[in-house]
Structure formats: C-alpha cells, structure tokens
JSON list of C-alpha atoms in Angstrom, two decimals:
[
{"chain": "A", "resi": 1327, "resn": "MET", "atom": "CA", "xyz": [123.64, 108.19, 122.29]},
{"chain": "A", "resi": 1328, "resn": "THR", "atom": "CA", "xyz": [126.10, 107.04, 119.73]},
{"chain": "A", "resi": 1329, "resn": "GLY", "atom": "CA", "xyz": [125.92, 107.69, 116.01]},
{"chain": "A", "resi": 1330, "resn": "GLU", "atom": "CA", "xyz": [122.97, 108.65, 113.91]},
{"chain": "A", "resi": 1331, "resn": "PRO", "atom": "CA", "xyz": [119.68, 106.82, 114.37]},
{"chain": "A", "resi": 1332, "resn": "SER", "atom": "CA", "xyz": [118.61, 104.70, 111.45]},
{"chain": "A", "resi": 1333, "resn": "PRO", "atom": "CA", "xyz": [115.74, 106.12, 109.40]},
{"chain": "A", "resi": 1334, "resn": "LEU", "atom": "CA", "xyz": [112.27, 104.80, 110.09]},
{"chain": "A", "resi": 1335, "resn": "ASP", "atom": "CA", "xyz": [110.55, 102.76, 107.44]},
{"chain": "A", "resi": 1336, "resn": "PRO", "atom": "CA", "xyz": [107.02, 103.91, 106.44]},
{"chain": "A", "resi": 1337, "resn": "ALA", "atom": "CA", "xyz": [105.25, 101.40, 108.71]},
{"chain": "A", "resi": 1338, "resn": "GLU", "atom": "CA", "xyz": [107.37, 102.49, 111.69]},
{"chain": "A", "resi": 1339, "resn": "LYS", "atom": "CA", "xyz": [106.51, 106.14, 110.95]},
{"chain": "A", "resi": 1340, "resn": "VAL", "atom": "CA", "xyz": [102.81, 105.35, 110.88]},
{"chain": "A", "resi": 1341, "resn": "ASP", "atom": "CA", "xyz": [103.04, 103.45, 114.17]},
{"chain": "A", "resi": 1342, "resn": "LEU", "atom": "CA", "xyz": [105.00, 106.30, 115.78]},
{"chain": "A", "resi": 1343, "resn": "TRP", "atom": "CA", "xyz": [102.46, 108.93, 114.61]},
{"chain": "A", "resi": 1344, "resn": "ARG", "atom": "CA", "xyz": [99.62, 106.79, 115.98]},
{"chain": "A", "resi": 1345, "resn": "GLN", "atom": "CA", "xyz": [101.43, 106.46, 119.29]},
{"chain": "A", "resi": 1346, "resn": "ARG", "atom": "CA", "xyz": [102.18, 110.18, 119.55]},
{"chain": "A", "resi": 1347, "resn": "PHE", "atom": "CA", "xyz": [98.61, 111.14, 118.65]},
{"chain": "A", "resi": 1348, "resn": "PHE", "atom": "CA", "xyz": [97.29, 108.64, 121.19]},
{"chain": "A", "resi": 1349, "resn": "GLU", "atom": "CA", "xyz": [99.61, 110.04, 123.87]},
{"chain": "A", "resi": 1350, "resn": "ALA", "atom": "CA", "xyz": [98.58, 113.65, 123.16]},
{"chain": "A", "resi": 1351, "resn": "GLN", "atom": "CA", "xyz": [94.87, 112.78, 123.09]},
{"chain": "A", "resi": 1352, "resn": "ALA", "atom": "CA", "xyz": [95.10, 110.78, 126.33]},
{"chain": "A", "resi": 1353, "resn": "ALA", "atom": "CA", "xyz": [97.00, 113.60, 128.05]},
{"chain": "A", "resi": 1354, "resn": "ALA", "atom": "CA", "xyz": [94.42, 116.19, 126.94]},
{"chain": "A", "resi": 1355, "resn": "GLU", "atom": "CA", "xyz": [91.53, 113.98, 128.10]},
{"chain": "A", "resi": 1356, "resn": "GLU", "atom": "CA", "xyz": [93.15, 113.29, 131.47]},
{"chain": "A", "resi": 1357, "resn": "PHE", "atom": "CA", "xyz": [93.92, 116.97, 132.02]},
{"chain": "A", "resi": 1358, "resn": "ILE", "atom": "CA", "xyz": [90.47, 118.19, 131.03]},
{"chain": "A", "resi": 1359, "resn": "LEU", "atom": "CA", "xyz": [88.65, 115.59, 133.12]},
{"chain": "A", "resi": 1360, "resn": "GLY", "atom": "CA", "xyz": [90.98, 116.15, 136.09]},
{"chain": "A", "resi": 1361, "resn": "GLN", "atom": "CA", "xyz": [90.72, 119.94, 136.02]},
{"chain": "A", "resi": 1362, "resn": "HIS", "atom": "CA", "xyz": [87.20, 120.48, 134.74]},
{"chain": "A", "resi": 1363, "resn": "GLY", "atom": "CA", "xyz": [85.28, 117.19, 134.97]},
{"chain": "A", "resi": 1364, "resn": "GLU", "atom": "CA", "xyz": [82.56, 116.12, 132.57]},
{"chain": "A", "resi": 1365, "resn": "GLU", "atom": "CA", "xyz": [81.56, 119.75, 131.89]},
{"chain": "A", "resi": 1366, "resn": "GLY", "atom": "CA", "xyz": [85.10, 120.43, 130.72]},
{"chain": "A", "resi": 1367, "resn": "LEU", "atom": "CA", "xyz": [84.97, 117.42, 128.43]},
{"chain": "A", "resi": 1368, "resn": "ALA", "atom": "CA", "xyz": [81.70, 118.65, 126.91]},
{"chain": "A", "resi": 1369, "resn": "ALA", "atom": "CA", "xyz": [83.29, 122.08, 126.35]},
{"chain": "A", "resi": 1370, "resn": "TRP", "atom": "CA", "xyz": [86.36, 120.38, 124.79]},
{"chain": "A", "resi": 1371, "resn": "ILE", "atom": "CA", "xyz": [84.13, 118.50, 122.35]},
{"chain": "A", "resi": 1372, "resn": "GLN", "atom": "CA", "xyz": [82.30, 121.70, 121.40]},
{"chain": "A", "resi": 1373, "resn": "ALA", "atom": "CA", "xyz": [85.57, 123.61, 120.86]},
{"chain": "A", "resi": 1374, "resn": "ASN", "atom": "CA", "xyz": [87.07, 120.72, 118.90]},
{"chain": "A", "resi": 1375, "resn": "SER", "atom": "CA", "xyz": [83.95, 120.41, 116.73]},
{"chain": "A", "resi": 1376, "resn": "ARG", "atom": "CA", "xyz": [83.92, 124.17, 116.05]},
{"chain": "A", "resi": 1377, "resn": "ILE", "atom": "CA", "xyz": [87.60, 124.18, 115.03]},
{"chain": "A", "resi": 1378, "resn": "THR", "atom": "CA", "xyz": [87.31, 121.04, 112.92]},
{"chain": "A", "resi": 1379, "resn": "ALA", "atom": "CA", "xyz": [84.17, 122.23, 111.11]},
{"chain": "A", "resi": 1380, "resn": "LYS", "atom": "CA", "xyz": [85.93, 125.50, 110.29]},
{"chain": "A", "resi": 1381, "resn": "LEU", "atom": "CA", "xyz": [88.94, 123.61, 108.92]},
{"chain": "A", "resi": 1382, "resn": "LEU", "atom": "CA", "xyz": [86.70, 121.31, 106.89]},
{"chain": "A", "resi": 1383, "resn": "ARG", "atom": "CA", "xyz": [84.95, 124.30, 105.31]},
{"chain": "A", "resi": 1384, "resn": "ALA", "atom": "CA", "xyz": [88.34, 125.70, 104.30]},
{"chain": "A", "resi": 1385, "resn": "GLN", "atom": "CA", "xyz": [89.55, 122.34, 102.95]},
{"chain": "A", "resi": 1386, "resn": "ARG", "atom": "CA", "xyz": [86.43, 121.14, 101.13]},
{"chain": "A", "resi": 1387, "resn": "PRO", "atom": "CA", "xyz": [87.21, 120.36, 97.49]},
{"chain": "A", "resi": 1388, "resn": "ALA", "atom": "CA", "xyz": [85.16, 122.16, 94.87]},
{"chain": "A", "resi": 1389, "resn": "GLY", "atom": "CA", "xyz": [82.16, 120.17, 93.69]},
{"chain": "A", "resi": 1390, "resn": "VAL", "atom": "CA", "xyz": [82.05, 117.94, 96.80]},
{"chain": "A", "resi": 1391, "resn": "SER", "atom": "CA", "xyz": [79.16, 118.27, 99.24]},
{"chain": "A", "resi": 1392, "resn": "ALA", "atom": "CA", "xyz": [79.95, 118.93, 102.87]},
{"chain": "A", "resi": 1393, "resn": "THR", "atom": "CA", "xyz": [78.29, 115.62, 103.75]},
{"chain": "A", "resi": 1394, "resn": "ASP", "atom": "CA", "xyz": [80.42, 113.61, 101.32]},
{"chain": "A", "resi": 1395, "resn": "HIS", "atom": "CA", "xyz": [83.52, 115.45, 102.53]},
{"chain": "A", "resi": 1396, "resn": "PHE", "atom": "CA", "xyz": [82.65, 114.70, 106.17]},
{"chain": "A", "resi": 1397, "resn": "MET", "atom": "CA", "xyz": [81.95, 111.01, 105.52]},
{"chain": "A", "resi": 1398, "resn": "THR", "atom": "CA", "xyz": [85.18, 110.65, 103.51]},
{"chain": "A", "resi": 1399, "resn": "ARG", "atom": "CA", "xyz": [87.14, 112.29, 106.33]},
{"chain": "A", "resi": 1400, "resn": "LEU", "atom": "CA", "xyz": [85.55, 109.94, 108.88]},
{"chain": "A", "resi": 1401, "resn": "GLN", "atom": "CA", "xyz": [86.30, 106.91, 106.72]},
{"chain": "A", "resi": 1402, "resn": "ARG", "atom": "CA", "xyz": [89.93, 107.97, 106.23]},
{"chain": "A", "resi": 1403, "resn": "GLN", "atom": "CA", "xyz": [90.30, 108.60, 109.98]},
{"chain": "A", "resi": 1404, "resn": "LEU", "atom": "CA", "xyz": [89.13, 105.04, 110.65]},
{"chain": "A", "resi": 1405, "resn": "LEU", "atom": "CA", "xyz": [91.42, 103.68, 107.94]},
{"chain": "A", "resi": 1406, "resn": "LEU", "atom": "CA", "xyz": [94.41, 105.30, 109.66]},
{"chain": "A", "resi": 1407, "resn": "TYR", "atom": "CA", "xyz": [93.95, 102.66, 112.36]},
{"chain": "A", "resi": 1408, "resn": "ASP", "atom": "CA", "xyz": [93.35, 99.78, 109.91]},
{"chain": "A", "resi": 1409, "resn": "SER", "atom": "CA", "xyz": [89.62, 99.62, 110.59]},
{"chain": "A", "resi": 1410, "resn": "ALA", "atom": "CA", "xyz": [87.48, 97.44, 108.34]},
{"chain": "A", "resi": 1411, "resn": "VAL", "atom": "CA", "xyz": [85.31, 100.13, 106.72]},
{"chain": "A", "resi": 1412, "resn": "THR", "atom": "CA", "xyz": [82.73, 99.95, 103.94]},
{"chain": "A", "resi": 1413, "resn": "SER", "atom": "CA", "xyz": [81.01, 102.98, 102.43]},
{"chain": "A", "resi": 1414, "resn": "GLU", "atom": "CA", "xyz": [77.60, 102.25, 100.96]},
{"chain": "A", "resi": 1415, "resn": "PRO", "atom": "CA", "xyz": [75.59, 104.87, 99.07]},
{"chain": "A", "resi": 1416, "resn": "GLN", "atom": "CA", "xyz": [71.87, 104.57, 99.86]},
{"chain": "A", "resi": 1417, "resn": "PRO", "atom": "CA", "xyz": [68.86, 106.38, 98.38]},
{"chain": "A", "resi": 1418, "resn": "SER", "atom": "CA", "xyz": [68.67, 108.47, 101.56]},
{"chain": "A", "resi": 1419, "resn": "GLY", "atom": "CA", "xyz": [72.42, 109.19, 101.84]},
{"chain": "A", "resi": 1420, "resn": "THR", "atom": "CA", "xyz": [75.54, 107.28, 102.85]},
{"chain": "A", "resi": 1421, "resn": "VAL", "atom": "CA", "xyz": [76.13, 104.43, 105.27]},
{"chain": "A", "resi": 1422, "resn": "LEU", "atom": "CA", "xyz": [79.63, 103.91, 106.61]},
{"chain": "A", "resi": 1423, "resn": "ARG", "atom": "CA", "xyz": [80.06, 100.50, 108.23]},
{"chain": "A", "resi": 1424, "resn": "ASN", "atom": "CA", "xyz": [83.01, 100.05, 110.54]},
{"chain": "A", "resi": 1425, "resn": "ALA", "atom": "CA", "xyz": [82.94, 96.28, 111.11]},
{"chain": "A", "resi": 1426, "resn": "ASP", "atom": "CA", "xyz": [86.17, 96.16, 113.13]},
{"chain": "A", "resi": 1427, "resn": "CYS", "atom": "CA", "xyz": [87.33, 99.44, 114.67]},
{"chain": "A", "resi": 1428, "resn": "GLY", "atom": "CA", "xyz": [91.08, 99.81, 114.62]},
{"chain": "A", "resi": 1429, "resn": "ILE", "atom": "CA", "xyz": [90.93, 102.66, 117.16]},
{"chain": "A", "resi": 1430, "resn": "LEU", "atom": "CA", "xyz": [89.19, 100.37, 119.64]},
{"chain": "A", "resi": 1431, "resn": "ARG", "atom": "CA", "xyz": [91.62, 97.54, 118.82]},
{"chain": "A", "resi": 1432, "resn": "TYR", "atom": "CA", "xyz": [94.60, 99.90, 119.25]},
{"chain": "A", "resi": 1433, "resn": "ARG", "atom": "CA", "xyz": [93.35, 101.06, 122.66]},
{"chain": "A", "resi": 1434, "resn": "LYS", "atom": "CA", "xyz": [92.73, 97.48, 123.83]},
{"chain": "A", "resi": 1435, "resn": "ARG", "atom": "CA", "xyz": [96.30, 96.60, 122.85]},
{"chain": "A", "resi": 1436, "resn": "ALA", "atom": "CA", "xyz": [97.60, 99.66, 124.72]},
{"chain": "A", "resi": 1437, "resn": "ALA", "atom": "CA", "xyz": [95.63, 98.68, 127.83]},
{"chain": "A", "resi": 1438, "resn": "ARG", "atom": "CA", "xyz": [97.08, 95.15, 127.71]},
{"chain": "A", "resi": 1439, "resn": "ALA", "atom": "CA", "xyz": [100.55, 96.76, 127.54]},
{"chain": "A", "resi": 1440, "resn": "GLY", "atom": "CA", "xyz": [99.83, 98.61, 130.80]},
{"chain": "A", "resi": 1441, "resn": "VAL", "atom": "CA", "xyz": [98.74, 102.00, 129.46]},
{"chain": "A", "resi": 1442, "resn": "VAL", "atom": "CA", "xyz": [96.17, 103.59, 131.77]},
{"chain": "A", "resi": 1443, "resn": "LEU", "atom": "CA", "xyz": [93.27, 104.74, 129.61]},
{"chain": "A", "resi": 1444, "resn": "THR", "atom": "CA", "xyz": [91.14, 107.76, 130.41]},
{"chain": "A", "resi": 1445, "resn": "PHE", "atom": "CA", "xyz": [87.97, 106.19, 129.01]},
{"chain": "A", "resi": 1446, "resn": "SER", "atom": "CA", "xyz": [87.03, 102.52, 129.24]},
{"chain": "A", "resi": 1447, "resn": "SER", "atom": "CA", "xyz": [85.85, 102.87, 125.63]},
{"chain": "A", "resi": 1448, "resn": "PRO", "atom": "CA", "xyz": [86.62, 105.57, 123.08]},
{"chain": "A", "resi": 1449, "resn": "CYS", "atom": "CA", "xyz": [83.29, 105.01, 121.34]},
{"chain": "A", "resi": 1450, "resn": "PRO", "atom": "CA", "xyz": [81.02, 107.48, 123.20]},
{"chain": "A", "resi": 1451, "resn": "TYR", "atom": "CA", "xyz": [83.66, 110.23, 122.86]},
{"chain": "A", "resi": 1452, "resn": "CYS", "atom": "CA", "xyz": [84.19, 109.49, 119.14]},
{"chain": "A", "resi": 1453, "resn": "GLN", "atom": "CA", "xyz": [80.45, 109.47, 118.47]},
{"chain": "A", "resi": 1454, "resn": "GLU", "atom": "CA", "xyz": [79.78, 112.67, 120.39]},
{"chain": "A", "resi": 1455, "resn": "LEU", "atom": "CA", "xyz": [82.71, 114.49, 118.79]},
{"chain": "A", "resi": 1456, "resn": "ASN", "atom": "CA", "xyz": [81.95, 113.43, 115.22]},
{"chain": "A", "resi": 1457, "resn": "THR", "atom": "CA", "xyz": [78.22, 114.08, 115.45]},
{"chain": "A", "resi": 1458, "resn": "ALA", "atom": "CA", "xyz": [79.04, 117.55, 116.86]},
{"chain": "A", "resi": 1459, "resn": "ILE", "atom": "CA", "xyz": [81.40, 118.18, 113.92]},
{"chain": "A", "resi": 1460, "resn": "ALA", "atom": "CA", "xyz": [78.70, 117.02, 111.50]},
{"chain": "A", "resi": 1461, "resn": "ALA", "atom": "CA", "xyz": [76.07, 119.25, 113.13]},
{"chain": "A", "resi": 1462, "resn": "ARG", "atom": "CA", "xyz": [78.28, 122.27, 112.47]},
{"chain": "A", "resi": 1463, "resn": "TYR", "atom": "CA", "xyz": [79.44, 121.24, 109.00]},
{"chain": "A", "resi": 1464, "resn": "VAL", "atom": "CA", "xyz": [77.11, 119.13, 106.88]},
{"chain": "A", "resi": 1465, "resn": "GLU", "atom": "CA", "xyz": [74.12, 120.52, 105.01]},
{"chain": "A", "resi": 1466, "resn": "PRO", "atom": "CA", "xyz": [71.21, 121.55, 107.28]},
{"chain": "A", "resi": 1467, "resn": "ASP", "atom": "CA", "xyz": [68.83, 118.87, 105.97]},
{"chain": "A", "resi": 1468, "resn": "VAL", "atom": "CA", "xyz": [71.30, 116.03, 106.65]},
{"chain": "A", "resi": 1469, "resn": "THR", "atom": "CA", "xyz": [71.18, 113.98, 109.83]},
{"chain": "A", "resi": 1470, "resn": "VAL", "atom": "CA", "xyz": [74.36, 112.18, 110.90]},
{"chain": "A", "resi": 1471, "resn": "SER", "atom": "CA", "xyz": [74.01, 109.37, 113.42]},
{"chain": "A", "resi": 1472, "resn": "CYS", "atom": "CA", "xyz": [75.99, 106.44, 114.76]},
{"chain": "A", "resi": 1473, "resn": "GLU", "atom": "CA", "xyz": [75.04, 103.04, 116.14]},
{"chain": "A", "resi": 1474, "resn": "GLN", "atom": "CA", "xyz": [77.39, 100.72, 118.05]},
{"chain": "A", "resi": 1475, "resn": "ALA", "atom": "CA", "xyz": [77.75, 97.19, 116.73]},
{"chain": "A", "resi": 1476, "resn": "GLY", "atom": "CA", "xyz": [80.18, 94.96, 118.66]},
{"chain": "A", "resi": 1477, "resn": "ASP", "atom": "CA", "xyz": [83.73, 96.16, 118.01]},
{"chain": "A", "resi": 1478, "resn": "GLY", "atom": "CA", "xyz": [82.56, 98.57, 115.33]},
{"chain": "A", "resi": 1479, "resn": "CYS", "atom": "CA", "xyz": [79.84, 101.01, 114.46]},
{"chain": "A", "resi": 1480, "resn": "THR", "atom": "CA", "xyz": [77.62, 102.18, 111.64]},
{"chain": "A", "resi": 1481, "resn": "TRP", "atom": "CA", "xyz": [77.51, 105.85, 110.66]},
{"chain": "A", "resi": 1482, "resn": "ARG", "atom": "CA", "xyz": [74.63, 107.22, 108.59]},
{"chain": "A", "resi": 1483, "resn": "ALA", "atom": "CA", "xyz": [74.39, 110.55, 106.81]},
{"chain": "A", "resi": 1484, "resn": "GLU", "atom": "CA", "xyz": [70.79, 110.81, 105.64]},
{"chain": "A", "resi": 1485, "resn": "SER", "atom": "CA", "xyz": [68.68, 113.44, 103.97]},
{"chain": "A", "resi": 1486, "resn": "PRO", "atom": "CA", "xyz": [65.02, 113.29, 103.02]},
{"chain": "A", "resi": 1487, "resn": "HIS", "atom": "CA", "xyz": [66.07, 114.92, 99.71]},
{"chain": "A", "resi": 1488, "resn": "ALA", "atom": "CA", "xyz": [69.02, 112.64, 98.89]},
{"chain": "A", "resi": 1489, "resn": "GLU", "atom": "CA", "xyz": [69.25, 111.07, 95.47]},
{"chain": "A", "resi": 1490, "resn": "GLY", "atom": "CA", "xyz": [70.79, 107.69, 94.64]},
{"chain": "A", "resi": 1491, "resn": "GLY", "atom": "CA", "xyz": [74.54, 107.37, 94.48]},
{"chain": "A", "resi": 1492, "resn": "ASP", "atom": "CA", "xyz": [77.27, 105.26, 93.00]},
{"chain": "A", "resi": 1493, "resn": "ALA", "atom": "CA", "xyz": [77.50, 101.51, 93.45]},
{"chain": "A", "resi": 1494, "resn": "ALA", "atom": "CA", "xyz": [78.27, 100.33, 96.95]},
{"chain": "A", "resi": 1495, "resn": "GLY", "atom": "CA", "xyz": [81.85, 100.90, 97.99]},
{"chain": "A", "resi": 1496, "resn": "SER", "atom": "CA", "xyz": [84.19, 98.03, 98.62]},
{"chain": "A", "resi": 1497, "resn": "PRO", "atom": "CA", "xyz": [85.54, 97.23, 102.06]},
{"chain": "A", "resi": 1498, "resn": "HIS", "atom": "CA", "xyz": [88.82, 98.94, 102.85]},
{"chain": "A", "resi": 1499, "resn": "ARG", "atom": "CA", "xyz": [91.30, 98.21, 105.59]},
{"chain": "A", "resi": 1500, "resn": "GLY", "atom": "CA", "xyz": [94.23, 100.40, 106.50]},
{"chain": "A", "resi": 1501, "resn": "ARG", "atom": "CA", "xyz": [96.24, 102.21, 103.91]},
{"chain": "A", "resi": 1502, "resn": "ALA", "atom": "CA", "xyz": [95.08, 100.07, 100.99]},
{"chain": "A", "resi": 1503, "resn": "GLY", "atom": "CA", "xyz": [94.22, 102.14, 97.98]},
{"chain": "A", "resi": 1504, "resn": "ASP", "atom": "CA", "xyz": [95.72, 105.38, 99.34]}
]
C-alpha cells in the first residue's frame, strides 16, 4: 500500500457499516446453522432477544413507554437500510408500515453480486427475532405482531387499553430527518 487512504465520505461510511454488519450477521448465521442446525438458530434468537431487551431497558428514555421505544427502534433499524417506513398511531396502539424493505432489497442486491445467502429471505428471521425482543421488553398487555406484504411488512403494537395518539406519522426513507 502506498500513502494514506483518503477519508470516507458519510455515505461511504454508511455503506461500509452496512456491509460489515451484513458480513458478521451472515457469518454468525452460517456458523450456527452449520454447527447446531435449526435448534441452534432458535437458541441464537432467544439469546439475542434476551440481550437486546436488557439493553433496551437500560437505554429507554424517561417518560417513553417500552412499546414506543421498541417501535421507534424498529423503525430506525429499517431506516438504516433506506426502507420506506410509515408510523401510524391507532386507537389500539401503533402500526409501522414498511412498504419497501431496504434490508430485503440490500440482500437481493448482494445475491445478484454473487454473495451466498444463508436464508432465502431475511423476513422470517427478522420477524421471529423482533417479536421475541418485544415479548421480553414491551408492556405485558401489548401484543406485537408482523404481517408480510410483498417486499415489506406491517408491524403492529396493540393493547386493549391503548389510548389515541398523535396524528399519523409521515413516510420516512433512509436517513431523512435524522
């Protein structure tokens, strides 16, 4: 190597972090499935959900419900991959619509570039992991669920005791508004 590398611009940094996270996640999935099969993957999801719920409890801002904190975290995670996400308060809770999942789009692009993917779709893993996190973290009377919809999904956090909320959120894509 000659000389000092040129600094990365912010977009290059984001792309590199996405790539490194993707590589680490794919390696962990491949290892766990190869060494321990589906049972190992289920144990991985339970351990990951336990650790993440504990971190969320430690990081929750004062005055914010665990449910709102969880849904905001999920929305921001999707926005990291430039997903088209809308948060809509409902009388029963919150609906998070992911009309175009950037994680799925990113993985499809990686597959076209020759990357061997552990899962044909990340969706079942994402849904299982995030519902397991929610089960450990959100208030006991809240149900968190997810429904697939094309290249996206709809997440619902609902409580029979929920009150109305703010006006419906606007669609966000990527780092806009951060």
